[in-house]
């Protein structure tokens, strides 16, 4: 099985200007090699048949992706309308600023198979392409953000995957994201 970083994941996980809330201590090439050379601790099924998550123990100083919202840190929450790329419409996002989060114990690499990536206009030679990565305390998937679920349901033309919205999964996502937020340095 072969794995490559997609251009989308490369720019989000390894931006030109390094940030504390992205993958640390390795280059995109080293990350890709590690995924191909080291077997994951376990493989989780993703939200669709074309999606898998490879769970790896964190070998970097990458910090957790999210933090719980508490009365002590609620004042650090910020929000804005942002797009993930110039081709997508901006959506409302929320994050912490000025919060110190712990180093993640696990990296959950989100993979799409070659056929799905071709449908989305990102052909790859490898079997699987990295589309994202979750940095977590536990070796478990955190729910996809509600807006990502909606974007996926809108289809490929809107930056999604074309997977219909699952109301039960959406409610679980809302329950998690009401209590947690991403962070930025």
CSV table of C-alpha atoms in Angstrom, one decimal:
chain,number,residue,atom,x,y,z
A,1,UNK,CA,0.0,0.0,0.0
A,2,UNK,CA,1.4,3.4,-1.0
A,3,UNK,CA,0.5,6.8,0.5
A,4,UNK,CA,1.1,10.4,-0.8
A,5,UNK,CA,0.3,13.8,0.6
A,6,UNK,CA,-2.3,15.6,-1.5
A,7,UNK,CA,-1.6,19.2,-2.4
A,8,UNK,CA,-4.6,20.2,-0.2
A,9,UNK,CA,-3.1,18.4,2.8
A,10,UNK,CA,0.4,19.5,2.1
A,11,UNK,CA,-0.5,23.2,2.3
A,12,UNK,CA,-2.6,22.7,5.5
A,13,UNK,CA,-0.3,20.4,7.4
A,14,UNK,CA,3.0,21.9,6.2
A,15,UNK,CA,2.4,25.6,5.3
A,16,UNK,CA,5.2,27.8,3.9
A,17,UNK,CA,5.3,29.8,7.1
A,18,UNK,CA,5.4,27.2,9.9
A,19,UNK,CA,2.9,27.6,12.7
A,20,UNK,CA,2.7,26.0,16.1
A,21,UNK,CA,-0.7,24.4,15.3
A,22,UNK,CA,0.6,22.3,12.3
A,23,UNK,CA,2.8,19.3,12.2
A,24,UNK,CA,6.2,20.0,13.9
A,25,UNK,CA,9.7,18.6,13.6
A,26,UNK,CA,9.5,17.0,10.2
A,27,UNK,CA,9.2,18.0,6.6
A,28,UNK,CA,6.3,16.9,4.3
A,29,UNK,CA,8.7,14.5,2.6
A,30,UNK,CA,9.8,12.9,6.0
A,31,UNK,CA,6.1,12.7,7.1
A,32,UNK,CA,5.2,10.9,3.8
A,33,UNK,CA,8.1,8.5,4.2
A,34,UNK,CA,7.2,7.7,7.8
A,35,UNK,CA,3.6,6.9,6.7
A,36,UNK,CA,4.9,4.5,4.1
A,37,UNK,CA,7.6,2.9,6.2
A,38,UNK,CA,5.8,2.5,9.6
A,39,UNK,CA,2.6,0.5,10.0
A,40,UNK,CA,-0.1,2.3,11.9
A,41,UNK,CA,-1.1,1.2,15.4
A,42,UNK,CA,-4.6,0.6,14.1
A,43,UNK,CA,-6.8,1.6,11.1
A,44,UNK,CA,-10.2,3.2,11.7
A,45,UNK,CA,-13.0,3.3,9.2
A,46,UNK,CA,-13.8,6.8,8.1
A,47,UNK,CA,-17.1,8.5,7.4
A,48,UNK,CA,-17.4,6.8,3.9
A,49,UNK,CA,-16.0,3.6,2.3
A,50,UNK,CA,-13.2,5.6,0.6
A,51,UNK,CA,-11.9,7.0,3.8
A,52,UNK,CA,-9.6,5.4,6.4
A,53,UNK,CA,-7.7,6.8,9.4
A,54,UNK,CA,-4.3,5.5,10.2
A,55,UNK,CA,-3.5,5.9,13.9
A,56,UNK,CA,0.2,6.6,14.7
A,57,UNK,CA,1.9,7.4,18.0
A,58,UNK,CA,3.0,11.0,17.7
A,59,UNK,CA,6.7,11.1,17.0
A,60,UNK,CA,6.8,14.9,16.8
A,61,UNK,CA,6.1,17.8,19.2
A,62,UNK,CA,2.8,18.5,17.4
A,63,UNK,CA,0.1,19.7,19.8
A,64,UNK,CA,-3.5,18.5,20.2
A,65,UNK,CA,-5.8,19.9,17.5
A,66,UNK,CA,-8.6,20.9,19.9
A,67,UNK,CA,-9.1,21.9,23.5
A,68,UNK,CA,-12.2,21.8,25.7
A,69,UNK,CA,-14.1,25.1,26.2
A,70,UNK,CA,-14.2,26.0,29.9
A,71,UNK,CA,-15.3,29.1,31.8
A,72,UNK,CA,-11.6,29.8,32.4
A,73,UNK,CA,-10.8,30.0,28.6
A,74,UNK,CA,-14.1,30.9,27.0
A,75,UNK,CA,-12.9,34.6,26.7
A,76,UNK,CA,-10.1,33.3,24.4
A,77,UNK,CA,-12.6,32.2,21.7
A,78,UNK,CA,-12.5,34.0,18.3
A,79,UNK,CA,-14.5,33.6,15.1
A,80,UNK,CA,-14.4,34.7,11.5
A,81,UNK,CA,-15.6,33.8,8.1
A,82,UNK,CA,-12.8,32.0,6.2
A,83,UNK,CA,-12.3,29.7,3.2
A,84,UNK,CA,-9.8,26.8,3.1
A,85,UNK,CA,-8.8,27.8,-0.4
A,86,UNK,CA,-9.5,30.5,-3.0
A,87,UNK,CA,-11.9,28.1,-4.7
A,88,UNK,CA,-14.2,27.7,-1.7
A,89,UNK,CA,-16.8,30.0,-0.2
A,90,UNK,CA,-16.0,31.3,3.3
A,91,UNK,CA,-17.7,29.7,6.3
A,92,UNK,CA,-17.9,30.6,10.0
A,93,UNK,CA,-15.1,29.1,12.0
A,94,UNK,CA,-14.2,29.3,15.7
A,95,UNK,CA,-10.8,28.9,17.5
A,96,UNK,CA,-8.9,29.8,20.6
A,97,UNK,CA,-6.2,32.4,20.6
A,98,UNK,CA,-3.5,32.5,23.3
A,99,UNK,CA,-4.2,29.0,24.7
A,100,UNK,CA,-1.4,26.6,25.6
A,101,UNK,CA,-2.4,23.0,24.6
A,102,UNK,CA,-0.6,19.8,25.3
A,103,UNK,CA,1.5,17.8,22.9
A,104,UNK,CA,-0.7,15.2,21.1
A,105,UNK,CA,-0.2,11.5,21.9
A,106,UNK,CA,-1.5,10.4,18.5
A,107,UNK,CA,-1.6,11.5,14.9
A,108,UNK,CA,-4.6,10.2,13.0
A,109,UNK,CA,-3.9,10.5,9.3
A,110,UNK,CA,-7.0,10.9,7.2
A,111,UNK,CA,-6.7,9.0,3.9
A,112,UNK,CA,-8.9,8.9,0.8
A,113,UNK,CA,-8.5,6.2,-1.8
A,114,UNK,CA,-7.2,6.9,-5.3
A,115,UNK,CA,-10.7,6.6,-6.9
A,116,UNK,CA,-12.3,9.2,-4.7
A,117,UNK,CA,-9.4,11.6,-5.1
A,118,UNK,CA,-9.8,11.3,-8.9
A,119,UNK,CA,-13.5,12.0,-8.6
A,120,UNK,CA,-12.6,15.2,-6.6
A,121,UNK,CA,-10.1,16.3,-9.3
A,122,UNK,CA,-6.9,15.2,-7.5
A,123,UNK,CA,-5.5,12.2,-9.3
A,124,UNK,CA,-2.7,10.4,-7.5
A,125,UNK,CA,-0.4,7.5,-8.4
A,126,UNK,CA,-0.4,6.0,-4.9
A,127,UNK,CA,-3.2,3.8,-3.5
A,128,UNK,CA,-4.1,6.4,-0.8
A,129,UNK,CA,-3.8,10.2,-0.5
A,130,UNK,CA,-3.5,12.1,2.8
A,131,UNK,CA,-6.3,14.7,3.0
A,132,UNK,CA,-5.8,15.7,6.6
A,133,UNK,CA,-4.5,14.8,10.1
A,134,UNK,CA,-6.0,14.9,13.5
A,135,UNK,CA,-3.6,15.5,16.5
A,136,UNK,CA,-5.3,13.8,19.5
A,137,UNK,CA,-4.8,12.8,23.1
A,138,UNK,CA,-6.5,9.5,22.6
A,139,UNK,CA,-6.2,7.1,19.6
A,140,UNK,CA,-9.7,7.9,18.5
A,141,UNK,CA,-11.2,10.0,15.8
A,142,UNK,CA,-12.7,13.3,16.9
A,143,UNK,CA,-15.9,14.2,15.0
A,144,UNK,CA,-15.7,16.0,11.8
A,145,UNK,CA,-16.8,19.6,12.1
A,146,UNK,CA,-20.4,20.3,11.3
A,147,UNK,CA,-19.5,22.7,8.5
A,148,UNK,CA,-17.2,20.1,6.9
A,149,UNK,CA,-20.0,17.6,7.0
A,150,UNK,CA,-22.3,20.1,5.2
A,151,UNK,CA,-19.6,21.0,2.7
A,152,UNK,CA,-19.1,17.3,1.9
A,153,UNK,CA,-22.9,16.9,1.4
A,154,UNK,CA,-22.9,19.8,-1.1
A,155,UNK,CA,-20.5,17.9,-3.4
A,156,UNK,CA,-17.2,18.1,-5.1
A,157,UNK,CA,-18.0,21.4,-6.8
A,158,UNK,CA,-18.2,23.0,-3.4
A,159,UNK,CA,-15.0,21.4,-2.0
A,160,UNK,CA,-16.7,18.4,-0.5
A,161,UNK,CA,-16.8,14.7,-1.2
A,162,UNK,CA,-20.4,14.2,-2.2
A,163,UNK,CA,-21.3,12.0,0.8
A,164,UNK,CA,-24.8,12.8,2.0
A,165,UNK,CA,-25.3,14.3,5.5
A,166,UNK,CA,-25.9,11.7,8.2
A,167,UNK,CA,-28.2,13.4,10.8
A,168,UNK,CA,-27.1,11.3,13.7
A,169,UNK,CA,-23.4,11.8,12.9
A,170,UNK,CA,-24.1,15.6,12.5
A,171,UNK,CA,-25.7,15.7,16.0
A,172,UNK,CA,-22.7,13.9,17.5
A,173,UNK,CA,-20.5,16.4,15.8
A,174,UNK,CA,-22.4,19.4,17.1
A,175,UNK,CA,-22.3,17.9,20.7
A,176,UNK,CA,-18.5,17.6,20.5
A,177,UNK,CA,-17.9,21.0,18.8
A,178,UNK,CA,-20.2,22.9,21.3
A,179,UNK,CA,-17.7,21.8,24.0
A,180,UNK,CA,-14.4,22.0,22.1
A,181,UNK,CA,-12.6,24.3,19.7
A,182,UNK,CA,-9.5,24.4,17.6
A,183,UNK,CA,-6.7,26.8,18.6
A,184,UNK,CA,-4.3,29.1,16.8
A,185,UNK,CA,-1.0,30.6,18.1
